[in-house]
Amino acid sequence: MDAEWISTHALSLWAALLAVALLGADLAWRRAVRRREGLDPASRGFLRPATALAVVAATCLLATAVAIQVRDRAGLTVFDASLASDLRANMPVPVLRVVATVTHAGDPLVVGAGTLLVFIALLVRRHHRLAGAWITTLVGTALINSGLKAIFQRERPLHDHGFVVEHSFSFPSGHASGSMVFYGMLAYVLLVLSPPRAHRVIVLAAVATITVVGISRILLQVHYFSDVLAGYATGLGWLTLCAGSAEYLRLREGRKALT
């Protein structure tokens, strides 16, 4: 697919990706309902260990492949540069203004403040195990992202529109990985604590926010396509590992309580 064509149809593609993500989330939620109702007795909880391991392995492989392309300045980085340049030429100013507002949902200040508030709320409500899993997951993703940025030290694409200005290194996208982990883990916490009737809305809201924030970074030209792809991959791998471990411990604790 040509970078110029993508930049020309960027908003339509953004909407299509959001629709696909929401459809996938809805299908996953429906399957979870079937498991909960006993129609799929082979699995329990929100995430099966085999599925979690497969997701972690796949995301690690994807992140590694993208990182190699970025390090070697191979074919993907050529596409990155072309797309960023074409978006700079084709994105209307009013659209950039709206997208710049949306992207703040993944800002470090927003995610950091939300992390602290959720952590305190879990401690106050005596959900100590969830609180531990929550803070470990969020602190861990910040350290992973900071470490990767320091290793690759990739400069950002030119973004002189003035709506959002970033000075840190570009690879991987902290907004993509941060929103994946923050809103994904928040969804897991809410799924554990809320009644089943609210689960569908929780899942769809989390997926919508993660999708919108990550892609907004490309539209604003503050990240290359591969930055966001790597951010999503590292974030999803870490989220799956942490949420899967938390779910395993929760189910084990529940089995012990029944014996």
Short mmCIF file of C-alpha atoms in Angstrom, two decimals:
data_model
loop_
_atom_site.label_atom_id
_atom_site.label_comp_id
_atom_site.label_asym_id
_atom_site.label_seq_id
_atom_site.Cartn_x
_atom_site.Cartn_y
_atom_site.Cartn_z
CA MET A 1 0.00 0.00 0.00
CA ASP A 2 1.46 3.38 -1.05
CA ALA A 3 2.33 5.90 1.68
CA GLU A 4 0.81 8.78 -0.28
CA TRP A 5 -2.48 6.92 -0.67
CA ILE A 6 -2.52 6.14 3.05
CA SER A 7 -1.88 9.77 3.96
CA THR A 8 -4.68 10.93 1.65
CA HIS A 9 -7.16 8.48 3.19
CA ALA A 10 -5.73 8.60 6.71
CA LEU A 11 -8.98 9.50 8.51
CA SER A 12 -10.98 6.83 6.71
CA LEU A 13 -8.34 4.24 7.53
CA TRP A 14 -8.28 5.42 11.15
CA ALA A 15 -12.04 4.92 11.37
CA ALA A 16 -11.79 1.51 9.69
CA LEU A 17 -9.05 0.35 12.07
CA LEU A 18 -11.12 1.51 15.02
CA ALA A 19 -14.15 -0.39 13.72
CA VAL A 20 -12.09 -3.56 13.21
CA ALA A 21 -10.59 -3.26 16.68
CA LEU A 22 -14.01 -2.82 18.27
CA LEU A 23 -15.43 -5.74 16.30
CA GLY A 24 -12.56 -7.95 17.44
CA ALA A 25 -13.04 -6.84 21.04
CA ASP A 26 -16.75 -7.57 20.84
CA LEU A 27 -16.11 -11.06 19.47
CA ALA A 28 -13.60 -11.70 22.27
CA TRP A 29 -16.13 -10.53 24.84
CA ARG A 30 -18.80 -12.84 23.40
CA ARG A 31 -16.43 -15.78 23.61
CA ALA A 32 -15.64 -14.87 27.22
CA VAL A 33 -19.35 -14.92 27.97
CA ARG A 34 -19.60 -18.40 26.48
CA ARG A 35 -16.75 -19.57 28.70
CA ARG A 36 -18.34 -18.02 31.77
CA GLU A 37 -21.65 -19.74 31.00
CA GLY A 38 -19.91 -23.11 30.72
CA LEU A 39 -20.27 -23.45 26.96
CA ASP A 40 -16.48 -23.59 26.65
CA PRO A 41 -15.40 -25.61 29.72
CA ALA A 42 -11.82 -25.99 28.51
CA SER A 43 -10.86 -22.57 29.88
CA ARG A 44 -11.46 -20.53 33.01
CA GLY A 45 -10.94 -16.92 33.89
CA PHE A 46 -10.23 -14.13 31.45
CA LEU A 47 -7.09 -15.51 29.84
CA ARG A 48 -5.88 -19.07 29.34
CA PRO A 49 -2.16 -19.70 30.06
CA ALA A 50 -1.50 -21.14 26.60
CA THR A 51 -3.13 -18.13 24.95
CA ALA A 52 -1.18 -15.72 27.14
CA LEU A 53 2.13 -17.39 26.30
CA ALA A 54 1.30 -17.35 22.59
CA VAL A 55 0.48 -13.64 22.71
CA VAL A 56 3.68 -12.82 24.62
CA ALA A 57 5.79 -14.84 22.18
CA ALA A 58 4.13 -13.30 19.12
CA THR A 59 4.47 -9.73 20.37
CA CYS A 60 8.12 -10.28 21.32
CA LEU A 61 8.84 -11.60 17.83
CA LEU A 62 7.02 -8.67 16.23
CA ALA A 63 8.80 -6.10 18.39
CA THR A 64 12.16 -7.72 17.63
CA ALA A 65 11.50 -7.74 13.88
CA VAL A 66 10.52 -4.06 13.91
CA ALA A 67 13.52 -3.17 16.08
CA ILE A 68 15.89 -4.88 13.63
CA GLN A 69 14.36 -2.95 10.74
CA VAL A 70 14.78 0.33 12.62
CA ARG A 71 18.34 -0.45 13.69
CA ASP A 72 19.40 -1.43 10.17
CA ARG A 73 17.35 1.33 8.52
CA ALA A 74 15.77 -1.27 6.29
CA GLY A 75 12.59 -1.21 4.19
CA LEU A 76 10.18 -0.34 6.98
CA THR A 77 12.03 2.86 7.80
CA VAL A 78 11.73 4.00 4.18
CA PHE A 79 7.96 3.58 4.44
CA ASP A 80 8.06 5.41 7.80
CA ALA A 81 9.75 8.44 6.28
CA SER A 82 7.47 8.54 3.24
CA LEU A 83 4.30 8.27 5.32
CA ALA A 84 5.41 10.95 7.78
CA SER A 85 6.29 13.32 4.94
CA ASP A 86 3.01 12.71 3.11
CA LEU A 87 0.97 13.16 6.28
CA ARG A 88 2.74 16.46 6.90
CA ALA A 89 1.69 17.60 3.44
CA ASN A 90 -1.88 16.28 3.46
CA MET A 91 -3.30 16.53 7.00
CA PRO A 92 -5.71 19.51 7.33
CA VAL A 93 -5.06 21.89 10.22
CA PRO A 94 -8.57 21.49 11.78
CA VAL A 95 -8.09 17.71 11.84
CA LEU A 96 -4.69 18.08 13.50
CA ARG A 97 -6.28 20.29 16.14
CA VAL A 98 -8.87 17.61 17.03
CA VAL A 99 -6.35 14.76 16.94
CA ALA A 100 -3.99 16.75 19.17
CA THR A 101 -6.76 16.92 21.79
CA VAL A 102 -7.48 13.19 21.59
CA THR A 103 -3.84 12.19 21.95
CA HIS A 104 -3.62 13.64 25.48
CA ALA A 105 -5.41 10.55 26.80
CA GLY A 106 -2.02 8.83 26.54
CA ASP A 107 0.13 11.64 27.98
CA PRO A 108 2.59 10.60 30.72
CA LEU A 109 0.96 13.06 33.14
CA VAL A 110 -2.51 11.60 32.54
CA VAL A 111 -1.30 8.00 32.74
CA GLY A 112 0.88 8.73 35.78
CA ALA A 113 -1.90 10.47 37.68
CA GLY A 114 -4.35 7.71 36.76
CA THR A 115 -1.89 5.06 37.88
CA LEU A 116 -1.51 6.66 41.29
CA LEU A 117 -5.25 7.19 41.78
CA VAL A 118 -6.14 3.61 40.86
CA PHE A 119 -3.36 2.26 43.08
CA ILE A 120 -4.62 4.26 46.08
CA ALA A 121 -8.23 3.25 45.39
CA LEU A 122 -7.30 -0.44 45.29
CA LEU A 123 -5.36 -0.16 48.55
CA VAL A 124 -8.23 1.68 50.26
CA ARG A 125 -10.64 -1.05 49.17
CA ARG A 126 -8.16 -3.69 50.40
CA HIS A 127 -7.55 -5.26 47.00
CA HIS A 128 -3.88 -5.65 47.85
CA ARG A 129 -3.05 -8.31 45.28
CA LEU A 130 -4.65 -6.31 42.48
CA ALA A 131 -2.89 -3.17 43.69
CA GLY A 132 0.45 -4.96 43.54
CA ALA A 133 -0.21 -6.27 40.05
CA TRP A 134 -1.39 -2.84 38.94
CA ILE A 135 1.62 -0.85 40.10
CA THR A 136 4.09 -3.50 38.94
CA THR A 137 2.59 -3.49 35.47
CA LEU A 138 2.56 0.28 35.07
CA VAL A 139 6.00 0.93 36.54
CA GLY A 140 7.39 -1.93 34.48
CA THR A 141 6.14 -0.58 31.17
CA ALA A 142 7.61 2.85 31.94
CA LEU A 143 11.01 1.29 32.59
CA ILE A 144 10.83 -0.88 29.46
CA ASN A 145 9.91 2.04 27.24
CA SER A 146 12.56 4.34 28.71
CA GLY A 147 15.20 1.64 28.28
CA LEU A 148 14.30 1.01 24.65
CA LYS A 149 14.31 4.72 23.83
CA ALA A 150 17.77 5.05 25.36
CA ILE A 151 19.04 2.08 23.33
CA PHE A 152 17.72 3.14 19.92
CA GLN A 153 17.82 6.96 20.29
CA ARG A 154 15.74 7.46 17.16
CA GLU A 155 14.95 11.03 16.19
CA ARG A 156 11.32 11.94 15.67
CA PRO A 157 9.85 12.89 12.30
CA LEU A 158 9.51 16.59 11.53
CA HIS A 159 6.35 17.98 13.17
CA ASP A 160 6.18 21.75 12.95
CA HIS A 161 2.40 22.21 13.06
CA GLY A 162 2.67 23.41 16.67
CA PHE A 163 -0.25 21.46 18.14
CA VAL A 164 1.95 18.87 19.84
CA VAL A 165 5.71 19.20 20.28
CA GLU A 166 7.84 16.28 21.48
CA HIS A 167 11.56 16.34 22.25
CA SER A 168 12.30 12.83 23.56
CA PHE A 169 13.44 9.92 21.40
CA SER A 170 10.90 8.35 19.08
CA PHE A 171 11.27 4.54 19.23
CA PRO A 172 9.12 2.96 20.55
CA SER A 173 6.05 5.13 21.07
CA GLY A 174 5.45 5.73 24.77
CA HIS A 175 1.87 6.79 24.10
CA ALA A 176 1.16 3.54 22.23
CA SER A 177 2.73 1.26 24.83
CA GLY A 178 1.53 3.36 27.76
CA SER A 179 -2.08 3.47 26.61
CA MET A 180 -2.00 -0.25 25.81
CA VAL A 181 -0.80 -1.11 29.30
CA PHE A 182 -2.70 1.54 31.28
CA TYR A 183 -6.12 1.16 29.67
CA GLY A 184 -5.65 -2.58 29.16
CA MET A 185 -4.74 -3.19 32.79
CA LEU A 186 -7.48 -0.82 33.94
CA ALA A 187 -9.93 -2.92 31.94
CA TYR A 188 -8.62 -6.08 33.62
CA VAL A 189 -9.02 -4.55 37.10
CA LEU A 190 -12.55 -3.42 36.30
CA LEU A 191 -13.45 -6.81 34.83
CA VAL A 192 -12.38 -8.45 38.09
CA LEU A 193 -14.27 -6.02 40.29
CA SER A 194 -17.38 -5.18 38.27
CA PRO A 195 -20.52 -7.24 37.54
CA PRO A 196 -20.64 -9.14 34.23
CA ARG A 197 -23.24 -6.80 32.73
CA ALA A 198 -20.59 -4.03 32.60
CA HIS A 199 -17.85 -6.13 30.98
CA ARG A 200 -18.75 -5.45 27.37
CA VAL A 201 -18.63 -1.68 27.78
CA ILE A 202 -15.32 -1.91 29.67
CA VAL A 203 -13.65 -3.96 26.95
CA LEU A 204 -14.92 -1.81 24.08
CA ALA A 205 -13.96 1.44 25.83
CA ALA A 206 -10.44 0.19 26.52
CA VAL A 207 -9.90 -1.01 22.94
CA ALA A 208 -11.27 2.22 21.48
CA THR A 209 -9.00 4.39 23.64
CA ILE A 210 -5.89 2.34 22.92
CA THR A 211 -6.56 2.38 19.18
CA VAL A 212 -7.30 6.10 18.99
CA VAL A 213 -4.30 7.18 21.08
CA GLY A 214 -1.74 5.11 19.21
CA ILE A 215 -2.84 6.07 15.72
CA SER A 216 -3.15 9.72 16.71
CA ARG A 217 0.64 9.76 17.19
CA ILE A 218 1.14 8.83 13.54
CA LEU A 219 -1.40 11.38 12.27
CA LEU A 220 0.32 14.10 14.32
CA GLN A 221 3.69 13.05 12.84
CA VAL A 222 5.28 12.88 16.29
CA HIS A 223 5.97 9.17 15.71
CA TYR A 224 6.76 6.98 12.77
CA PHE A 225 4.49 4.06 11.94
CA SER A 226 7.08 1.57 13.22
CA ASP A 227 7.34 3.46 16.55
CA VAL A 228 3.65 2.91 17.21
CA LEU A 229 3.74 -0.68 15.97
CA ALA A 230 6.63 -1.48 18.31
CA GLY A 231 4.94 0.39 21.16
CA TYR A 232 1.77 -1.63 20.74
CA ALA A 233 3.76 -4.89 20.53
CA THR A 234 5.88 -4.29 23.63
CA GLY A 235 2.89 -2.96 25.55
CA LEU A 236 0.65 -5.89 24.64
CA GLY A 237 3.36 -8.42 25.49
CA TRP A 238 4.01 -6.88 28.90
CA LEU A 239 0.28 -6.40 29.60
CA THR A 240 -0.49 -10.02 28.72
CA LEU A 241 2.34 -11.29 30.92
CA CYS A 242 1.28 -9.20 33.91
CA ALA A 243 -2.49 -9.58 33.57
CA GLY A 244 -2.10 -13.30 32.85
CA SER A 245 0.02 -13.76 35.98
CA ALA A 246 -2.43 -11.77 38.07
CA GLU A 247 -5.33 -13.83 36.76
CA TYR A 248 -3.50 -17.09 37.47
CA LEU A 249 -2.85 -16.01 41.07
CA ARG A 250 -6.45 -14.84 41.48
CA LEU A 251 -7.87 -18.17 40.30
CA ARG A 252 -5.42 -20.13 42.45
CA GLU A 253 -6.44 -18.10 45.48
CA GLY A 254 -10.09 -18.76 44.66
CA ARG A 255 -9.49 -22.51 44.44
CA LYS A 256 -7.73 -22.47 47.80
CA ALA A 257 -10.68 -20.65 49.36
CA LEU A 258 -13.02 -23.42 48.17
CA THR A 259 -10.95 -26.22 49.72
#
